[in-house]
């Protein structure tokens, strides 16, 4: 078992977030690749975990907090740790200690790099990226927004407590149209699929709504809900669908013109 930086033989699986069962979407993987190329000189580490059979069973990506969705300094920030949790292809690889192995690897990297600690985010529920895993590994809560929780571990008493970077919500739309605001960042294929879904939902209803994409790659945030006018849409719920989003936009428009 080994953790290695991605290369030409593994980057496809990395950019697809381990979804090798799906055909590649060139737009999504292209945006992920562009983000990777721009962020790597800033200290991004993009790793995969290869088991003894040669299968890629997990991935992680982390970088200095100064270039992350969090506010702080002299820490390493983990964007994601993901272990293959599907039954297809190589099967469910979770609950085998791979997440712990990733975390211990990153902590060792942080100490060798002279960083004062690690910061990582998760969700306050068990379904996906549960913050309870990091708390079990000795991390402590320092900030929270909705169900998104920030935790850290430090080995230096001079380390400053990090916090979630919060974005300024958009102002209410003027006139009858619904303003659909998406904060765009390309470190996660799930996020990319989200704003592509939003654009698809707007097709055919451009007369009642318009899309406002806000590039936040220079000042990213982990809390970046989709806004319909000035209200967040489904901020902590399961992924939405094109139909559900379109219905909600139409509903809001009808309420605006009454």
mmCIF file with all atom_site columns, C-alpha atoms in Angstrom, residues 109 171 254:
data_model
loop_
_atom_site.group_PDB
_atom_site.id
_atom_site.type_symbol
_atom_site.label_atom_id
_atom_site.label_alt_id
_atom_site.label_comp_id
_atom_site.label_asym_id
_atom_site.label_entity_id
_atom_site.label_seq_id
_atom_site.pdbx_PDB_ins_code
_atom_site.Cartn_x
_atom_site.Cartn_y
_atom_site.Cartn_z
_atom_site.occupancy
_atom_site.B_iso_or_equiv
_atom_site.pdbx_formal_charge
_atom_site.auth_seq_id
_atom_site.auth_comp_id
_atom_site.auth_asym_id
_atom_site.auth_atom_id
_atom_site.pdbx_PDB_model_num
ATOM 1 C CA . UNK A 1 109 ? 3.734   15.897 5.829  1.00 0.00 ? 109 UNK A CA 1
ATOM 2 C CA . UNK A 1 171 ? -28.660 41.216 -3.002 1.00 0.00 ? 171 UNK A CA 1
ATOM 3 C CA . UNK A 1 254 ? -44.730 33.453 -9.673 1.00 0.00 ? 254 UNK A CA 1
#
